[in-house]
CSV table of C-alpha atoms in Angstrom, one decimal:
chain,number,residue,atom,x,y,z
V,179,MET,CA,57.8,34.4,-75.3
V,180,ASN,CA,57.9,30.6,-75.5
V,181,GLU,CA,61.6,29.9,-76.6
V,182,SER,CA,61.0,26.6,-78.0
V,183,ILE,CA,58.5,28.1,-80.5
V,184,THR,CA,60.2,29.4,-83.7
V,185,ASN,CA,59.0,32.7,-85.2
V,186,GLU,CA,57.7,30.4,-88.3
V,187,LEU,CA,55.2,29.0,-85.8
V,188,TYR,CA,54.0,32.5,-84.6
V,189,VAL,CA,53.5,33.6,-87.9
V,190,GLU,CA,51.6,30.4,-88.9
V,191,ILE,CA,49.2,30.9,-86.1
V,192,TYR,CA,48.7,34.3,-87.0
V,193,LYS,CA,48.0,33.3,-90.8
V,194,MET,CA,45.3,30.7,-89.2
V,195,LEU,CA,44.0,33.4,-87.3
V,196,GLN,CA,43.6,35.7,-90.4
V,197,LYS,CA,42.0,32.6,-92.4
V,198,MET,CA,39.4,32.5,-89.5
V,199,ILE,CA,38.6,35.8,-89.2
V,200,SER,CA,38.1,36.1,-92.9
V,201,HIS,CA,35.8,33.2,-92.7
V,202,ILE,CA,33.9,34.4,-90.1
V,203,SER,CA,33.4,38.1,-91.0
V,204,SER,CA,32.5,36.9,-94.7
V,205,ALA,CA,29.8,34.6,-92.9
V,206,ALA,CA,28.4,38.0,-91.3
V,207,GLY,CA,28.4,39.8,-94.5
V,208,ILE,CA,31.2,42.2,-93.7
V,209,ASP,CA,33.8,43.1,-96.2
V,210,ASP,CA,37.6,43.9,-95.8
V,211,GLU,CA,37.3,47.6,-95.8
V,212,ASN,CA,34.5,47.2,-92.6
V,213,LEU,CA,36.6,44.8,-91.0
V,214,GLU,CA,40.0,47.1,-91.4
V,215,LYS,CA,37.7,49.5,-89.0
V,216,TYR,CA,37.9,47.1,-85.9
V,217,TYR,CA,41.7,47.5,-86.0
V,218,VAL,CA,41.5,51.2,-85.3
V,219,PRO,CA,41.2,52.3,-81.7
V,220,GLU,CA,37.8,53.7,-80.9
V,221,ALA,CA,38.8,56.9,-79.6
V,222,VAL,CA,40.9,57.6,-82.8
V,223,TYR,CA,38.0,56.1,-85.2
V,224,PHE,CA,35.2,57.8,-83.6
V,225,ASN,CA,37.2,61.0,-82.6
V,226,GLN,CA,36.1,60.2,-79.0
V,227,ASN,CA,37.6,61.9,-75.8
V,228,TYR,CA,39.4,59.6,-73.3
V,229,LEU,CA,36.4,60.2,-70.6
V,230,ARG,CA,33.9,58.7,-72.8
V,231,ARG,CA,36.5,55.9,-73.4
V,232,LEU,CA,36.8,55.5,-69.4
V,233,ALA,CA,33.0,55.5,-69.1
V,234,SER,CA,32.7,52.4,-71.4
V,235,SER,CA,35.9,50.6,-70.0
V,236,ILE,CA,35.1,51.0,-66.3
V,237,GLN,CA,31.8,49.1,-66.7
V,238,ASN,CA,33.2,46.1,-67.7
V,239,SER,CA,34.1,44.9,-64.1
V,240,GLY,CA,32.6,41.7,-63.7
V,241,MET,CA,29.1,41.8,-64.4
V,242,MET,CA,28.8,45.7,-63.6
V,243,HIS,CA,27.9,46.5,-67.2
V,244,ASN,CA,24.7,44.6,-66.8
V,245,SER,CA,23.6,47.3,-64.4
V,246,ILE,CA,25.4,50.6,-65.8
V,247,LYS,CA,24.8,49.8,-69.7
V,248,PHE,CA,26.5,52.8,-70.7
V,249,ASN,CA,26.6,51.1,-74.4
V,250,GLY,CA,23.0,50.5,-74.2
V,251,GLU,CA,19.8,52.1,-72.9
V,252,ASN,CA,21.6,54.2,-70.0
V,253,PHE,CA,24.1,55.9,-72.5
V,254,GLU,CA,22.1,59.3,-73.1
V,255,HIS,CA,21.7,59.7,-69.4
V,256,ILE,CA,25.2,59.0,-68.7
V,257,ARG,CA,26.3,61.6,-71.4
V,258,ASN,CA,24.2,64.0,-70.1
V,259,LYS,CA,25.3,63.6,-66.5
V,260,LEU,CA,28.8,64.1,-67.5
V,261,TYR,CA,28.3,67.3,-69.9
V,262,ASP,CA,28.9,65.2,-72.9
V,263,PHE,CA,32.0,63.9,-71.5
V,264,ASN,CA,33.3,67.5,-70.9
V,265,ILE,CA,36.1,66.9,-68.2
V,266,GLU,CA,36.5,70.8,-67.0
V,267,GLU,CA,32.6,70.9,-66.8
V,268,CYS,CA,32.1,67.8,-64.9
V,269,LEU,CA,34.9,69.2,-62.4
V,270,LYS,CA,33.1,72.4,-61.9
V,271,ASN,CA,29.8,70.8,-61.3
V,272,TYR,CA,30.9,67.7,-59.0
V,273,SER,CA,33.0,67.9,-56.0
V,274,ASP,CA,33.2,64.5,-55.1
V,275,TYR,CA,32.0,60.9,-56.2
V,276,LYS,CA,28.9,61.3,-54.1
V,277,GLU,CA,27.6,64.0,-56.3
V,278,LEU,CA,28.2,62.1,-59.2
V,279,TYR,CA,26.5,58.9,-57.9
V,280,ASN,CA,23.6,60.9,-57.1
V,281,ALA,CA,23.3,62.5,-60.6
V,282,PHE,CA,23.6,59.0,-62.0
V,283,THR,CA,20.9,57.4,-59.9
V,284,ASN,CA,18.3,60.3,-60.0
V,285,PHE,CA,16.6,58.6,-62.9
V,286,GLY,CA,15.5,55.5,-61.5
V,287,ALA,CA,18.4,53.2,-61.9
V,288,ALA,CA,17.9,49.8,-59.9
V,289,ASP,CA,20.3,50.5,-57.3
V,290,LYS,CA,20.4,49.6,-53.5
V,291,GLY,CA,21.7,52.7,-52.4
V,292,MET,CA,25.4,53.3,-50.7
V,293,LYS,CA,26.0,51.1,-48.0
V,294,ASN,CA,28.9,50.9,-45.4
V,295,THR,CA,29.8,47.2,-45.9
V,296,LYS,CA,29.6,46.6,-49.8
V,297,GLU,CA,29.6,49.2,-52.5
V,298,THR,CA,26.8,49.1,-55.4
V,299,ASN,CA,27.7,48.9,-58.8
V,300,TRP,CA,26.7,52.3,-59.4
V,301,GLU,CA,28.8,53.4,-56.3
V,302,ARG,CA,31.6,51.9,-57.7
V,303,TYR,CA,31.1,53.2,-61.3
V,304,SER,CA,30.7,56.7,-59.9
V,305,LYS,CA,34.0,56.4,-57.7
V,306,GLY,CA,36.1,55.3,-60.9
V,307,ILE,CA,34.6,58.2,-63.2
V,308,PHE,CA,35.2,60.6,-60.9
V,309,ASP,CA,38.9,59.6,-60.0
V,310,GLY,CA,39.3,59.4,-63.8
V,311,LEU,CA,38.1,63.1,-64.1
V,312,VAL,CA,40.7,64.2,-61.4
V,313,PHE,CA,43.3,62.1,-63.3
V,314,LEU,CA,42.4,63.6,-66.6
V,315,GLY,CA,41.5,67.2,-65.5
V,316,ARG,CA,44.0,67.9,-62.7
V,317,GLU,CA,46.8,65.3,-62.7
V,318,ASN,CA,47.9,65.8,-66.3
V,319,GLY,CA,46.3,62.6,-67.1
V,320,LYS,CA,45.8,63.4,-70.9
V,321,LYS,CA,49.5,64.4,-71.2
V,322,LYS,CA,50.5,61.0,-69.9
V,323,ILE,CA,48.2,58.9,-72.2
V,324,GLU,CA,49.5,61.0,-75.1
V,325,GLU,CA,53.1,60.0,-73.9
V,326,LEU,CA,51.8,56.3,-73.6
V,327,ILE,CA,50.7,56.4,-76.9
V,328,LYS,CA,54.2,57.1,-78.3
V,329,LEU,CA,55.5,53.9,-76.8
V,330,GLY,CA,53.9,52.2,-80.0
V,331,GLU,CA,57.3,53.6,-81.6
V,332,CYS,CA,59.4,51.0,-79.3
V,333,LYS,CA,60.8,48.0,-80.6
V,334,GLU,CA,61.4,46.3,-77.2
V,335,PHE,CA,58.8,45.7,-74.5
V,336,SER,CA,60.2,47.3,-71.1
V,337,LYS,CA,59.5,47.3,-67.3
V,338,LYS,CA,58.4,51.0,-67.9
V,339,PHE,CA,55.2,50.1,-69.8
V,340,ILE,CA,54.0,47.8,-66.9
V,341,ASP,CA,55.1,50.4,-64.3
V,342,ALA,CA,52.9,53.1,-66.4
V,343,ILE,CA,49.8,50.7,-66.6
V,344,GLU,CA,50.2,50.2,-62.8
V,345,GLU,CA,50.4,53.8,-61.9
V,346,ILE,CA,47.3,54.8,-63.6
V,347,GLN,CA,45.4,51.6,-62.3
V,348,SER,CA,45.9,52.6,-58.6
V,349,ARG,CA,44.7,56.3,-59.6
V,350,ILE,CA,41.4,54.9,-60.7
V,351,HIS,CA,39.0,53.1,-58.4
V,352,GLY,CA,37.7,49.7,-59.8
V,353,LEU,CA,39.9,49.9,-63.1
V,354,GLY,CA,42.3,47.2,-62.5
V,355,PHE,CA,45.3,46.3,-64.8
V,356,ALA,CA,43.1,44.5,-67.5
V,357,LEU,CA,40.5,47.3,-67.7
V,358,THR,CA,43.3,49.9,-67.5
V,359,CYS,CA,45.0,48.1,-70.3
V,360,ASP,CA,41.6,48.2,-72.1
V,361,TRP,CA,40.9,51.7,-71.7
V,362,LEU,CA,44.6,52.8,-72.7
V,363,LYS,CA,44.4,50.7,-75.9
V,364,GLU,CA,41.2,52.1,-77.0
V,365,CYS,CA,42.6,55.5,-76.4
V,366,GLY,CA,45.2,54.7,-79.0
V,367,CYS,CA,47.8,52.9,-77.3
V,368,THR,CA,48.1,50.1,-80.3
V,369,TRP,CA,51.1,48.4,-78.5
V,370,LEU,CA,48.6,47.3,-75.8
V,371,ALA,CA,46.2,44.2,-75.9
V,372,LYS,CA,43.8,43.5,-72.9
V,373,PRO,CA,44.6,40.1,-70.9
V,374,ASP,CA,41.2,39.2,-71.0
V,375,ILE,CA,39.7,35.6,-70.9
V,376,HIS,CA,39.9,35.2,-74.8
V,377,ILE,CA,43.7,36.4,-74.9
V,378,ASN,CA,44.6,34.3,-71.8
V,379,GLU,CA,43.5,31.2,-73.4
V,380,VAL,CA,45.3,31.7,-76.3
V,381,TYR,CA,48.3,32.6,-74.5
V,382,LYS,CA,48.1,29.4,-72.1
V,383,SER,CA,47.7,27.4,-75.4
V,384,ILE,CA,50.9,28.8,-76.9
V,385,VAL,CA,53.2,29.0,-74.2
V,386,ASN,CA,51.9,26.1,-72.1
V,387,LYS,CA,51.3,27.9,-68.8
V,388,GLU,CA,48.7,27.7,-66.5
V,389,LYS,CA,49.7,30.6,-63.9
V,390,PHE,CA,50.7,33.9,-65.1
V,391,LYS,CA,50.5,37.6,-64.7
V,392,ASP,CA,48.3,39.9,-66.8
V,393,TYR,CA,51.5,41.5,-67.7
V,394,ASP,CA,53.0,38.7,-68.8
V,395,VAL,CA,50.1,38.5,-71.3
V,396,MET,CA,50.7,42.1,-72.1
V,397,GLU,CA,54.4,41.5,-72.9
V,398,PHE,CA,53.6,38.4,-74.9
V,399,MET,CA,51.2,40.3,-77.2
V,400,PHE,CA,53.6,43.2,-77.6
V,401,ASN,CA,56.3,40.8,-78.7
V,402,TRP,CA,54.0,38.7,-81.1
V,403,ALA,CA,53.1,41.6,-83.0
V,404,GLU,CA,57.2,42.6,-82.9
V,405,ILE,CA,57.7,39.1,-84.6
V,406,LEU,CA,55.0,39.7,-87.2
V,407,LYS,CA,56.4,42.9,-88.2
V,408,ASN,CA,60.1,41.8,-88.3
V,409,GLU,CA,59.1,38.9,-90.4
V,410,LYS,CA,57.0,41.3,-92.8
V,411,VAL,CA,53.6,39.3,-92.5
V,412,ASP,CA,51.6,42.3,-92.0
V,413,GLU,CA,52.6,46.1,-92.4
V,414,LYS,CA,49.6,47.1,-90.3
V,415,ILE,CA,50.0,44.7,-87.3
V,416,SER,CA,50.1,45.8,-83.8
V,417,ALA,CA,49.1,44.0,-80.3
V,418,TYR,CA,45.9,46.0,-80.7
V,419,LYS,CA,45.0,44.4,-83.9
V,420,LEU,CA,46.0,41.0,-82.8
V,421,ASP,CA,43.8,41.4,-79.8
V,422,LYS,CA,41.0,42.3,-81.9
V,423,ILE,CA,41.4,39.5,-84.3
V,424,ILE,CA,41.4,37.1,-81.6
V,425,TRP,CA,38.7,38.6,-79.7
V,426,LEU,CA,36.2,38.7,-83.1
V,427,ASN,CA,37.2,35.3,-83.5
V,428,CYS,CA,36.2,34.1,-80.1
V,429,THR,CA,33.2,36.1,-79.8
V,430,GLY,CA,31.7,36.5,-83.4
V,431,ASN,CA,30.6,39.6,-82.1
V,432,PHE,CA,31.1,42.7,-84.8
V,433,TYR,CA,29.6,45.4,-82.6
V,434,LEU,CA,30.2,48.2,-85.3
V,435,ASN,CA,28.0,46.4,-87.8
V,436,ASP,CA,25.5,45.1,-85.1
V,437,THR,CA,26.3,41.7,-86.1
V,438,LYS,CA,27.0,38.7,-83.9
V,439,ILE,CA,27.3,35.2,-85.1
V,440,GLY,CA,28.6,31.5,-84.3
V,441,ARG,CA,32.2,31.6,-82.9
V,442,ASP,CA,35.3,29.3,-84.3
V,443,MET,CA,37.5,28.3,-81.2
V,444,ILE,CA,40.9,29.1,-82.0
V,445,VAL,CA,42.8,27.4,-79.5
V,446,ASN,CA,42.3,23.6,-80.9
V,447,GLY,CA,43.7,25.2,-84.2
V,448,ILE,CA,46.8,26.7,-82.3
V,449,SER,CA,47.1,23.2,-80.7
V,450,ASN,CA,47.1,21.6,-84.3
V,451,ILE,CA,49.8,23.8,-85.2
V,452,LEU,CA,52.1,23.0,-82.4
V,453,LYS,CA,51.5,19.4,-82.9
């Protein structure tokens, strides 16, 4: 954290974010009860398994989601090929990522086929999903994620948090650090935030740094949530909730309600508080 910024300022910034999300959600016709749904990890709220969450997160690398369209027109096809996200059934039917790739692309997906020089989006997606199947089904991955969820009970950030993310990242092709955070937070790791473009801009505006690592942002969000807990500002606060408040403020995308409106720019608000 920026030692020159007091806990009171972190509280003030959070209260500003709360006011903004209240204003935006009200304009979108979303009441407080519906807004609370966004602060619960999707695997928990929708009772989704870890494979389904991975299938959503892993497509968010670059512009890959424009090809994969897991949350759009290709959802039913992908779900069918993944046997309704049944890990054991998938591993019985696919011996490698190439078989999964062929299953995914046999419905006429716009894909140029496997190449020796550069992998296609569907090839990359298939590699990542197959690695995820192996991790979850053969490498005790489900238990590892459940252990990570319990880290939310910790009061202090530790290097073991970073090590855990990097270990999982190294096992799944194309996931990367930020997308690993995205996957795990939606699986129930509420101590995590995804260091995406919106969170990173907020981080830069508060700590006044231009160069930083994803894990710096991850630690920052964890510590900010702990400050708010200790100051008794919000009894339900977590890094996950902070993440969602910032993301909703920046995008205006209330996806659970199929509503999207114009966004407020929170960085200017933070700058005014820190003056």
